[in-house]
Coordinates of C-alpha atoms in Angstrom, one line a residue:
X228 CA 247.3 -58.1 415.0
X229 CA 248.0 -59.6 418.6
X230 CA 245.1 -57.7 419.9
X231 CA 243.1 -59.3 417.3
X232 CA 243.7 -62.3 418.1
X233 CA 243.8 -62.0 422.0
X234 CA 239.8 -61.0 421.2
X235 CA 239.2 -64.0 418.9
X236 CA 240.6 -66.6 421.7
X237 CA 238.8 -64.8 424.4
X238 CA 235.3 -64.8 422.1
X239 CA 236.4 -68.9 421.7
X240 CA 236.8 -69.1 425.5
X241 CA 233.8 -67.5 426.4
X242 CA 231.2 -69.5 423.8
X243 CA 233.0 -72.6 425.2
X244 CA 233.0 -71.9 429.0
X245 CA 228.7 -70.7 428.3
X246 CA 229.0 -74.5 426.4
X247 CA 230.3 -75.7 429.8
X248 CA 227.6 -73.9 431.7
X249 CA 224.4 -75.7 429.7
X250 CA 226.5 -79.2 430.3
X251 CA 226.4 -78.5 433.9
X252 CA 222.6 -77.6 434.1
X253 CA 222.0 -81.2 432.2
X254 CA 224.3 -82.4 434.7
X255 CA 221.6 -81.1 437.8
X256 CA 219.3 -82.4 435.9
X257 CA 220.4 -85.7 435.9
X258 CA 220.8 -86.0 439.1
X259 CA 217.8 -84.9 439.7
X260 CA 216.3 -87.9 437.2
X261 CA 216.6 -90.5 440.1
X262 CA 213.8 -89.0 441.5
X263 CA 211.4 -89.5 438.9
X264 CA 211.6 -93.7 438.5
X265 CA 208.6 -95.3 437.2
X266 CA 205.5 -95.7 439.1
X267 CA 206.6 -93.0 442.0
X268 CA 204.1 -90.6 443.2
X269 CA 203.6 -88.2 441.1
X270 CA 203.3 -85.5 443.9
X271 CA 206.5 -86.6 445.0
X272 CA 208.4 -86.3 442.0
X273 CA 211.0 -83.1 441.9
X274 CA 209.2 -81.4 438.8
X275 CA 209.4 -77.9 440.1
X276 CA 213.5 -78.0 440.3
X277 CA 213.7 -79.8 436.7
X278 CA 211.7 -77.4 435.2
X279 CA 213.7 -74.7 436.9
X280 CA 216.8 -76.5 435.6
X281 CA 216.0 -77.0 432.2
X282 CA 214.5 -73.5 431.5
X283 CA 218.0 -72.3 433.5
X284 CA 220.1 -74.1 430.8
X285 CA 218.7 -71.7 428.1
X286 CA 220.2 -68.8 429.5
X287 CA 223.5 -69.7 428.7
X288 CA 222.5 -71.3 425.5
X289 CA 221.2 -68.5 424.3
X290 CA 224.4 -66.2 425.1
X291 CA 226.2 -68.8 423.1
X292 CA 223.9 -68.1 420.2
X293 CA 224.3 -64.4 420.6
X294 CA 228.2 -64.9 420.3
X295 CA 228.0 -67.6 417.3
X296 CA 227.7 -65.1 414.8
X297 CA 231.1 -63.1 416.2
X298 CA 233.2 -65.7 416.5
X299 CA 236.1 -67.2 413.8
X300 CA 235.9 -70.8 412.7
X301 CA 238.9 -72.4 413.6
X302 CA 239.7 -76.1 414.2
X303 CA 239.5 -75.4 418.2
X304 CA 236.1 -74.3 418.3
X305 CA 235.0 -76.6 415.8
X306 CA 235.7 -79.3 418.2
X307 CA 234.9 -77.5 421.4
X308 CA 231.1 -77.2 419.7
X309 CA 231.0 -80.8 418.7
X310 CA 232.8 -82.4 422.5
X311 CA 230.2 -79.7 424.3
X312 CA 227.5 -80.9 422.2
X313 CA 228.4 -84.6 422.8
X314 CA 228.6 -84.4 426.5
X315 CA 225.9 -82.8 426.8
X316 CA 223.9 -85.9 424.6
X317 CA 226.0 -88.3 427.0
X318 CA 224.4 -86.8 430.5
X319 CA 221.0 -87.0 429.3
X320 CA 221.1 -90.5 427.9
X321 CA 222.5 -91.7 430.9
X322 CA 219.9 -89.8 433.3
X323 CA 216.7 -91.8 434.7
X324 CA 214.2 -91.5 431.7
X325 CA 211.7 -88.0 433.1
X326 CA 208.3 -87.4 432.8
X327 CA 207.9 -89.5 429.2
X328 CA 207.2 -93.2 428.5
X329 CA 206.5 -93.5 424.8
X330 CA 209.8 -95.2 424.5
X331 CA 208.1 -98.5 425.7
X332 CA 205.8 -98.2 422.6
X333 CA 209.0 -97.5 420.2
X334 CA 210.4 -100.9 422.3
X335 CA 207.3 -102.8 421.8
X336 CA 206.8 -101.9 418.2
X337 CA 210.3 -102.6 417.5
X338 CA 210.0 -106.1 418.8
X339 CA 206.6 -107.1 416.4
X340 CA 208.7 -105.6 413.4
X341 CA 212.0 -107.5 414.3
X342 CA 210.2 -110.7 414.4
X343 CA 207.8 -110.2 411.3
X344 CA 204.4 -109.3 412.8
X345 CA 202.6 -106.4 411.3
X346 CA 202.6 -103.5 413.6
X347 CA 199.7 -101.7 412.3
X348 CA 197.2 -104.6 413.2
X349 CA 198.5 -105.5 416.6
X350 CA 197.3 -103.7 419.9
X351 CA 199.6 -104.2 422.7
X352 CA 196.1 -104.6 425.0
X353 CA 195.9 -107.5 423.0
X354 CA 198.7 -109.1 423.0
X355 CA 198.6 -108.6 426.7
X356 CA 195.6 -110.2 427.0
X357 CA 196.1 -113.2 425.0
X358 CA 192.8 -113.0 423.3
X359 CA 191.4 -114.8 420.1
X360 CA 193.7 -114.2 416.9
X361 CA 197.0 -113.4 418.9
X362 CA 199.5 -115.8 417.1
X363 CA 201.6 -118.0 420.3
X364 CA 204.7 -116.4 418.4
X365 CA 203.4 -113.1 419.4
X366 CA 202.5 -114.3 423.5
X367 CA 205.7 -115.5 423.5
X368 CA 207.0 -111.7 422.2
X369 CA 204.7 -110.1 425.2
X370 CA 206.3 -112.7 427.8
X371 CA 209.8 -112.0 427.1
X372 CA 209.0 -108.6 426.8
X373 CA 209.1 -108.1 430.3
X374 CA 208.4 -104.8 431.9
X375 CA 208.0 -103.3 428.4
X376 CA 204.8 -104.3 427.2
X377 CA 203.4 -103.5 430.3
X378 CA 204.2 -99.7 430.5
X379 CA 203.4 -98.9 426.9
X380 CA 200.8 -96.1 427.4
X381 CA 197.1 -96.1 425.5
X382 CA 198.0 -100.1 424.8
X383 CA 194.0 -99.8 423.6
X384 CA 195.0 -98.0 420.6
X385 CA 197.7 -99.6 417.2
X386 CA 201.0 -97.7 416.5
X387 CA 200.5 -94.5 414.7
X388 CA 204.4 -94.4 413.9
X389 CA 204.9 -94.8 409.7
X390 CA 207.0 -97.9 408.3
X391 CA 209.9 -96.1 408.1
X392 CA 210.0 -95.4 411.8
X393 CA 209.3 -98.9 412.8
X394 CA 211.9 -100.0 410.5
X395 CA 214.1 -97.9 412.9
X396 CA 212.6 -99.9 415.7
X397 CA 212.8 -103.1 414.5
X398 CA 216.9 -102.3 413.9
X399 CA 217.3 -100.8 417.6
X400 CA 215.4 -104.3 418.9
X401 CA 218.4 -106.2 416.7
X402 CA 221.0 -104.3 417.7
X403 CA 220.0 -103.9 422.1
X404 CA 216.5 -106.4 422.8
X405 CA 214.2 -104.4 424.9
X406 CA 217.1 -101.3 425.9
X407 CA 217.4 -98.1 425.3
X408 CA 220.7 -98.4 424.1
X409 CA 219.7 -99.6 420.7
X410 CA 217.5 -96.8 420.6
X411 CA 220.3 -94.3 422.1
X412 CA 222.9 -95.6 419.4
X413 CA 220.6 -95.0 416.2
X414 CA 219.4 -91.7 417.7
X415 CA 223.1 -90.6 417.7
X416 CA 224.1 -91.9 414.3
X417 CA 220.7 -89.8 412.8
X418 CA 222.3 -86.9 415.0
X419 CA 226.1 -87.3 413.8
X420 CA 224.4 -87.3 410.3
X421 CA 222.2 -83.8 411.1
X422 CA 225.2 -82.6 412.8
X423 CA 227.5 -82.9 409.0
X424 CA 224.4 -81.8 407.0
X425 CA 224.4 -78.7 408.8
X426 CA 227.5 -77.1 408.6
X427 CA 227.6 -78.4 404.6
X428 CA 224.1 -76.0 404.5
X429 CA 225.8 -73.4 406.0
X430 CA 228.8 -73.2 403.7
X431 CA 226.6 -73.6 401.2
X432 CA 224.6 -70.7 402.3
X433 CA 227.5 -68.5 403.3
X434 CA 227.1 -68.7 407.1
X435 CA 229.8 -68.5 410.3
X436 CA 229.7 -72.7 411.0
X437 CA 229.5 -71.8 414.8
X438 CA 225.7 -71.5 414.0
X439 CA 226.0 -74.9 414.2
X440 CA 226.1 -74.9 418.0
X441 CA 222.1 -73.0 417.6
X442 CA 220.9 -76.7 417.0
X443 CA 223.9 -78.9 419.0
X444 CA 223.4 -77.2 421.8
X445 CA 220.2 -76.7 422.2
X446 CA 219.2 -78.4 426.2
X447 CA 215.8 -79.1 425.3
X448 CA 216.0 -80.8 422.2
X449 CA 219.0 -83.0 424.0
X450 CA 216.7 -83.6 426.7
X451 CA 213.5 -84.6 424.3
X452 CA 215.9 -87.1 422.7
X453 CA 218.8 -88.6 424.7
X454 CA 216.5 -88.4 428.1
X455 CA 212.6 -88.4 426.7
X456 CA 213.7 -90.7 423.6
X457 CA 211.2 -89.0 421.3
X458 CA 211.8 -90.6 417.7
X459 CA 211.7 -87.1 416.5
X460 CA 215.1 -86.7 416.0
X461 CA 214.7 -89.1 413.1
X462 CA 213.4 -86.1 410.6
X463 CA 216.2 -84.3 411.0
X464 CA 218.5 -85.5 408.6
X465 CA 216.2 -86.5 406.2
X466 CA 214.8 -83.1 406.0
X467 CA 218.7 -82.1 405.9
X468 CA 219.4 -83.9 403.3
X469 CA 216.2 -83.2 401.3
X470 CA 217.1 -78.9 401.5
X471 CA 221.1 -79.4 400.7
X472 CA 220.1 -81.6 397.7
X473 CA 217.4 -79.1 396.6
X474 CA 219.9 -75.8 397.3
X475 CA 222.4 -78.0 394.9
X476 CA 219.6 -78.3 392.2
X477 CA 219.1 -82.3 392.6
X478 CA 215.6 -81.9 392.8
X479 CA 215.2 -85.9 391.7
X480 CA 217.7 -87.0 395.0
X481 CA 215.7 -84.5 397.6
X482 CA 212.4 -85.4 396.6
X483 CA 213.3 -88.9 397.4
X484 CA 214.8 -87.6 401.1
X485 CA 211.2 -85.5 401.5
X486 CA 209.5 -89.1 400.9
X487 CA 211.4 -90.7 403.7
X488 CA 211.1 -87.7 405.8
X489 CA 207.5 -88.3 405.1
X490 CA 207.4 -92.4 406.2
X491 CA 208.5 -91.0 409.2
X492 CA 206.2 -88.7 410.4
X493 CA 203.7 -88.1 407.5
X494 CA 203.5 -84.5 408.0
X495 CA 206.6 -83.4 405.7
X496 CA 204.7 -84.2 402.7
X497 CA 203.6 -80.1 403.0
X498 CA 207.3 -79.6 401.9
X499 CA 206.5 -80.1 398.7
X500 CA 204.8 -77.4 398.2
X501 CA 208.2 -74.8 398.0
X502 CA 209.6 -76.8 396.4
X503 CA 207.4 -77.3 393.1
X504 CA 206.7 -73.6 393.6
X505 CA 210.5 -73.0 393.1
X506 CA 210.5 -75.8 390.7
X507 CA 207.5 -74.0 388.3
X508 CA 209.9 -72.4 385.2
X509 CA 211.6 -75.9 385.1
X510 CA 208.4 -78.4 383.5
X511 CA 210.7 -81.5 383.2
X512 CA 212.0 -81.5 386.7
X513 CA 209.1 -80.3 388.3
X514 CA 207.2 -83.3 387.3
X515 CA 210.2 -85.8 387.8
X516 CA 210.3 -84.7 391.1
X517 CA 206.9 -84.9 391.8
X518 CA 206.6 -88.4 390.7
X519 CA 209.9 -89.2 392.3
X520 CA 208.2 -88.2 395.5
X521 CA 204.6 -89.5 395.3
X522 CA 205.9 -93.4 394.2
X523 CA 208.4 -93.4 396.9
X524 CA 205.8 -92.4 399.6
X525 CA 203.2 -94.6 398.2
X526 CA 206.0 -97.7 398.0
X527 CA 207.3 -96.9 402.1
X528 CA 203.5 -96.2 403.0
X529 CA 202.3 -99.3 401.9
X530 CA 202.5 -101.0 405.0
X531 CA 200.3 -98.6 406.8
X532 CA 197.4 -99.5 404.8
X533 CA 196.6 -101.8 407.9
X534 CA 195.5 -99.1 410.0
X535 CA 192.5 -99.5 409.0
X536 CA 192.2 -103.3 410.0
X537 CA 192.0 -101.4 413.8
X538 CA 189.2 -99.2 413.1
X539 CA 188.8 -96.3 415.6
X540 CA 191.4 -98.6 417.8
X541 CA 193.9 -97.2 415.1
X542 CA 196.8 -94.7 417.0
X543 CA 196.5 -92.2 413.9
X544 CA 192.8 -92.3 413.5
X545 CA 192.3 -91.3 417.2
X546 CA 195.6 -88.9 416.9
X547 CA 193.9 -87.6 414.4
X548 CA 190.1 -87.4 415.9
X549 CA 190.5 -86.1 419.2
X550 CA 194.2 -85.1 420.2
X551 CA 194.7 -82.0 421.5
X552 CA 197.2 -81.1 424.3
X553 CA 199.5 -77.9 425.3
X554 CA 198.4 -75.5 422.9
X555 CA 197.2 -72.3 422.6
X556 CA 196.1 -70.9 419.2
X557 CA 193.9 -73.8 418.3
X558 CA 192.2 -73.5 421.6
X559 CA 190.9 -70.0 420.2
X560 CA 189.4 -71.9 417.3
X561 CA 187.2 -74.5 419.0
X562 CA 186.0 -72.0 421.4
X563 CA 185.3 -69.5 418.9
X564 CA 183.3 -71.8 417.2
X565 CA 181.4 -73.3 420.2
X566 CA 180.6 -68.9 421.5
X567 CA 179.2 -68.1 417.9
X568 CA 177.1 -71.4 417.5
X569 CA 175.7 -70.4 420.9
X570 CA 174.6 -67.1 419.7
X571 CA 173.0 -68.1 416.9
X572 CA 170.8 -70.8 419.1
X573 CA 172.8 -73.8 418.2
X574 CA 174.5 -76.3 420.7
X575 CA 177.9 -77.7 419.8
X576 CA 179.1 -80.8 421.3
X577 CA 183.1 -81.0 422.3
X578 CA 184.0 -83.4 419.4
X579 CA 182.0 -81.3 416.8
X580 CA 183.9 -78.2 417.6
X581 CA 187.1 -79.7 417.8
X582 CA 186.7 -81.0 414.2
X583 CA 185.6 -77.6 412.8
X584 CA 188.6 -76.2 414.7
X585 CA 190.6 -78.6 412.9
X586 CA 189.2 -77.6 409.3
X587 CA 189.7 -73.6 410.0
X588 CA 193.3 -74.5 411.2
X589 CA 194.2 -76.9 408.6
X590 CA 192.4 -73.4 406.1
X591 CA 194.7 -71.1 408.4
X592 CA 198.3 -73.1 407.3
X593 CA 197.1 -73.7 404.0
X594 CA 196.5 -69.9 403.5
X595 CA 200.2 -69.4 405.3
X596 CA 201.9 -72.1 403.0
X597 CA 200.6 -70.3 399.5
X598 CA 202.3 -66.9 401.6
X599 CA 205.0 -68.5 402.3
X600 CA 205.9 -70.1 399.3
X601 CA 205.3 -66.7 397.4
X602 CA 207.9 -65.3 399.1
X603 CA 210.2 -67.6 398.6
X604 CA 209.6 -66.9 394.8
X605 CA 209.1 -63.3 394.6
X606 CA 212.0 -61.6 393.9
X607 CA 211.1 -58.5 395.5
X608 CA 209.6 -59.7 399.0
X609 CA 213.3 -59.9 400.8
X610 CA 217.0 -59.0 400.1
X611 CA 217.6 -62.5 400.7
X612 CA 219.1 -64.6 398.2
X613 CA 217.2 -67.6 396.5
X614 CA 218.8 -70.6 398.5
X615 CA 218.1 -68.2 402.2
X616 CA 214.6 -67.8 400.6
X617 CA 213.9 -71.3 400.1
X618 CA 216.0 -72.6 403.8
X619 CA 213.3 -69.7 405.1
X620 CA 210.2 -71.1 403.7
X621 CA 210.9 -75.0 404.9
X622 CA 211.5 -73.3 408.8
X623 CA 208.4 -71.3 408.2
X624 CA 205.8 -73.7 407.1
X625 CA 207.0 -76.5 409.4
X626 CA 206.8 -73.8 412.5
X627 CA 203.4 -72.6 411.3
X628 CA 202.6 -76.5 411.4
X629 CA 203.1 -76.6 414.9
X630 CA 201.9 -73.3 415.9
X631 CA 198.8 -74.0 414.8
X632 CA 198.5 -77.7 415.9
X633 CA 196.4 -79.2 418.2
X634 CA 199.1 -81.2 419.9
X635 CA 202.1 -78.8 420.4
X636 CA 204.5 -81.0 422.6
X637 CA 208.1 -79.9 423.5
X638 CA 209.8 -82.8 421.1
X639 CA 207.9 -81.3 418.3
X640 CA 210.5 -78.6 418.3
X641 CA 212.9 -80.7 416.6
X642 CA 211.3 -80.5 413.8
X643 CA 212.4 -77.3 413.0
X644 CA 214.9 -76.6 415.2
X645 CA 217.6 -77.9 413.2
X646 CA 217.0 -74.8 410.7
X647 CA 217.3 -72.0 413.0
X648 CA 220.9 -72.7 412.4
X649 CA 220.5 -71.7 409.3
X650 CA 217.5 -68.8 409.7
X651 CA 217.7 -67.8 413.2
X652 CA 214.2 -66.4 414.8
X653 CA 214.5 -65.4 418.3
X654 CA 210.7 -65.8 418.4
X655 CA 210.9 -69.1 417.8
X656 CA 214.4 -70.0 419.5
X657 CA 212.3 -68.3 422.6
X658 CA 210.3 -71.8 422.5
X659 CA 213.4 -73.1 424.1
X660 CA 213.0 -71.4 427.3
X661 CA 209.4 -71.4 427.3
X662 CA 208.2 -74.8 426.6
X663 CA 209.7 -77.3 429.4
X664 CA 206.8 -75.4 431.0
X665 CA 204.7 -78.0 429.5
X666 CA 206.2 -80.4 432.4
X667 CA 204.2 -78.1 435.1
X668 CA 201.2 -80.1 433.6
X669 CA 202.2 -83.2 435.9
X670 CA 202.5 -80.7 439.0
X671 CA 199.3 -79.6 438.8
X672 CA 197.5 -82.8 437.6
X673 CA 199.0 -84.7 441.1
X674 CA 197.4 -81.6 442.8
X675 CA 194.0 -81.9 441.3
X676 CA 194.9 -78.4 439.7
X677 CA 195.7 -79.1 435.9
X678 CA 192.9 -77.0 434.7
X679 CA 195.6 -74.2 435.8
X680 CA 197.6 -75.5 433.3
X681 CA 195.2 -75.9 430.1
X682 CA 194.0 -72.6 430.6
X683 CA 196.5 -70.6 432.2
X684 CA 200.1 -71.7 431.9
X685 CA 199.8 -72.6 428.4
X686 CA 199.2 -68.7 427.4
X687 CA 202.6 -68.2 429.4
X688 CA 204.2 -70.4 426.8
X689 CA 203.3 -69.3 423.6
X690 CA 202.3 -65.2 424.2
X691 CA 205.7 -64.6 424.5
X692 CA 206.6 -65.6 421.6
X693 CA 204.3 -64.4 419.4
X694 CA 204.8 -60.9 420.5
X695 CA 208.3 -61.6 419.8
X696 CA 207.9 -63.0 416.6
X697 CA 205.4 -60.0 415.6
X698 CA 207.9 -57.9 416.8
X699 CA 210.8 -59.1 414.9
X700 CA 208.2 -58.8 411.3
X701 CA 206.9 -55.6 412.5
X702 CA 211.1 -54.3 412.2
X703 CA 211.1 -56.2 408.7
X704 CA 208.3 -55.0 407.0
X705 CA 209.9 -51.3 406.7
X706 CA 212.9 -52.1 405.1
X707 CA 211.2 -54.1 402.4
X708 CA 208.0 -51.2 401.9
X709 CA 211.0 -49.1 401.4
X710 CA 212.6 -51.4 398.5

């Protein structure tokens, strides 16, 4: 017995001194944040040792995750994971913002909402400007604005963020005008929230709550939201809430979470798919649900309608046109398109091949969404039980999502980062120590060398781990052939 319990403290000490050890790399990289103040040289900026810094912080992360599984849940280590996890949100927020600016936008829009003007049918170009059919309310917004409205990028273009996003905005402009403290605070509470959502799934599913720690102390999703402040962050406990609801058969109640998921980032709507698929032998709730889920995201989507007002100056029509940065997959698509239309004595333009890329990628996660959600169904596809099947096949569908996207930026990976707590993938926990490369992109642009990056470094990012993630299915598939 004392030997026993001499190994469980040690196994404590040692995820909490590797906890430690990822605090301190967020702590270099905070200092290294004063050297990357807006408008500096881009050339001058210390990109190379941030980089180096924030891939360096997923070594010890990742021994932390190794150890999770080993170690027993006591009140200690509870709170060691949680302070860790805190400190490490704390450094970040209080570091010099690096490399990302789309907090000005969230700023801006958060203003117009505050005060009652209609974000979807505003361009901050034009409220700069002063032109015809800017209200004096609104000039009056843009001059107190200050630096703000100034340094919000593609001002040509309207918000693309849904209502429920901007309703976030408008609350963090009422709570902190024009900070990032407002922001900061409301990023924390959605965290706190994510952070009790979790270990409830992972009782419920029968998991060590250590595996907690996979999500709270992850460095580059606290860098993408306590340093970057991507709005991200904000999915997380809706889409929570939306699988613990679902795993405790209140279908009605998570349906209702997926729509606000939804009128935050539109793309959660695919989760509907497993769940109606799990839903199909129950008729009554199956189409409560579904109802349930389509009024909500019509009522909270409403305000969008707008868009359209802008035309092509509309943030999500252009998202949605011609977008495309850091991946790798869809790349294949476009150009594979583009080499065979050559052949056959046709010329493709960019645009046109970027849409049909588009339409076979959008075919591609449809056909993995139908596979995916069979799975989670079929009975004889995995020893897993029915709650892991369905936890599996929400981390699945939102990773193939992103996979196969056009625009594949770091932040993105809190979509689903949250879940690896609860179905861990060392393909796609590999994303944490590949993807700050993305940052090289500002290197090489101030060099006149970014091609590098769109065709070369990009491969470095994602090959990895999708031999690692074949590799991991190829050691599956045997033990199920066998069954």
């Amino acid at each position: 017995m004392p030997s026993e319990v001499t190994a469980t403290s040690r196994l404590t000490a040692s995820l909490l001194l590797l906890g430690v050890a990822v605090v301190a790399c967020c702590l270099a990289i905070a200092g290294l944040s004063s050297g990357f103040a807006y408008g500096t040289d881009m050339a001058d900026r210390p990109i190379l040792p941030f980089v180096a810094f924030l891939m360096l912080a997923a070594l010890p992360y990742f021994a932390s995750v190794y150890l999770a599984p080993r170690a027993s849940h006591s009140r200690k280590l509870a709170w060691g994971i949680f302070i860790i996890g805190v400190a490490m949100r704390l450094v970040m927020a209080i570091a010099q913002p690096i490399l990302e600016d789309d907090f000005y936008r969230y700023l801006w829009d958060g203003a117009v909402t505050a005060h009652g003007h209609h974000p979807y049918t505003i361009r901050p170009a034009d409220a700069r400007a002063g032109g015809e059919g800017v209200s004096p309310e609104l000039l009056a917004l843009a001059q107190e604005s200050g630096v703000v409205l100034q340094r919000v990028n593609h001002p040509e273009l309207g918000t693309i963020y849904p209502p429920v996003t901007q309703a976030v905005f408008g609350l963090a402009h009422v709570l902190a005008p024009w900070s990032r403290a407002g922001l900061l605070t409301l990023y924390y509470a959605a965290d706190c929230v994510a952070f009790a959502l979790l270990l409830a799934l992972l009782r419920r599913l029968g998991r060590n709550p250590a595996l907690v720690l996979v999500y709270w102390w992850n460095p580059l999703c606290v860098k993408e939201i306590y340093n970057s402040l991507h709005m991200d962050i904000l999915l997380a406990p809706c889409l929570l809430l939306f699988l613990l609801m679902f795993l405790r058969r209140r279908p009605v109640i998570a349906s209702c979470a997926l729509a606000v998921a939804t009128a935050v980032k539109l793309w959660p709507f695919l989760l509907l798919a497993p769940m109606l698929v799990t839903l199909r032998k129950s008729p009554r709730a199956l189409v409560i649900s579904l109802c349930a889920c389509l009024l909500l995201s019509a009522l909270l989507l409403a305000p969008m309608a707008g868009t359209r007002m802008l035309g092509n100056a509309s943030g999500l029509a252009a998202y949605s046109a011609r977008w495309e940065m850091n991946d790798a997959l869809f790349m294949v698509f476009p150009w594979s398109i583009r080499h065979i239309a050559t052949i056959a004595g046709h010329t493709l333009s960019a645009g046109e091949a970027h849409r049909a890329g588009k339409l076979i990628a959008g075919l591609v996660l449809l056909a993995a969404t139908v596979l995916i959600c069979r799975r989670a169904v079929n009975q004889d596809s995995s020893h897993a039980e029915p709650e892991h099947r369905m936890a599996a096949a929400v981390l699945w569908i939102t990773a193939a999502l992103f996979l196969l996207s056009p625009t594949q930026f770091p932040w993105y990976f809190i979509w689903f980062a949250p879940l690896l707590s609860l179905i861990p993938s060392r393909g796609l926990m590999l994303l944490t120590l590949t993807l700050p490369l993305y940052y090289l992109k500002f290197y090489l642009d101030a060099r006149g060398q970014v091609q590098l990056f769109h065709h070369g470094v990009v491969w470095l990012e994602y090959v990895p781990v999708w031999l690692l993630l074949l590799w991991d299915r190829g050691k599956e598939t045997p033990r199920h052939v066998a069954n």
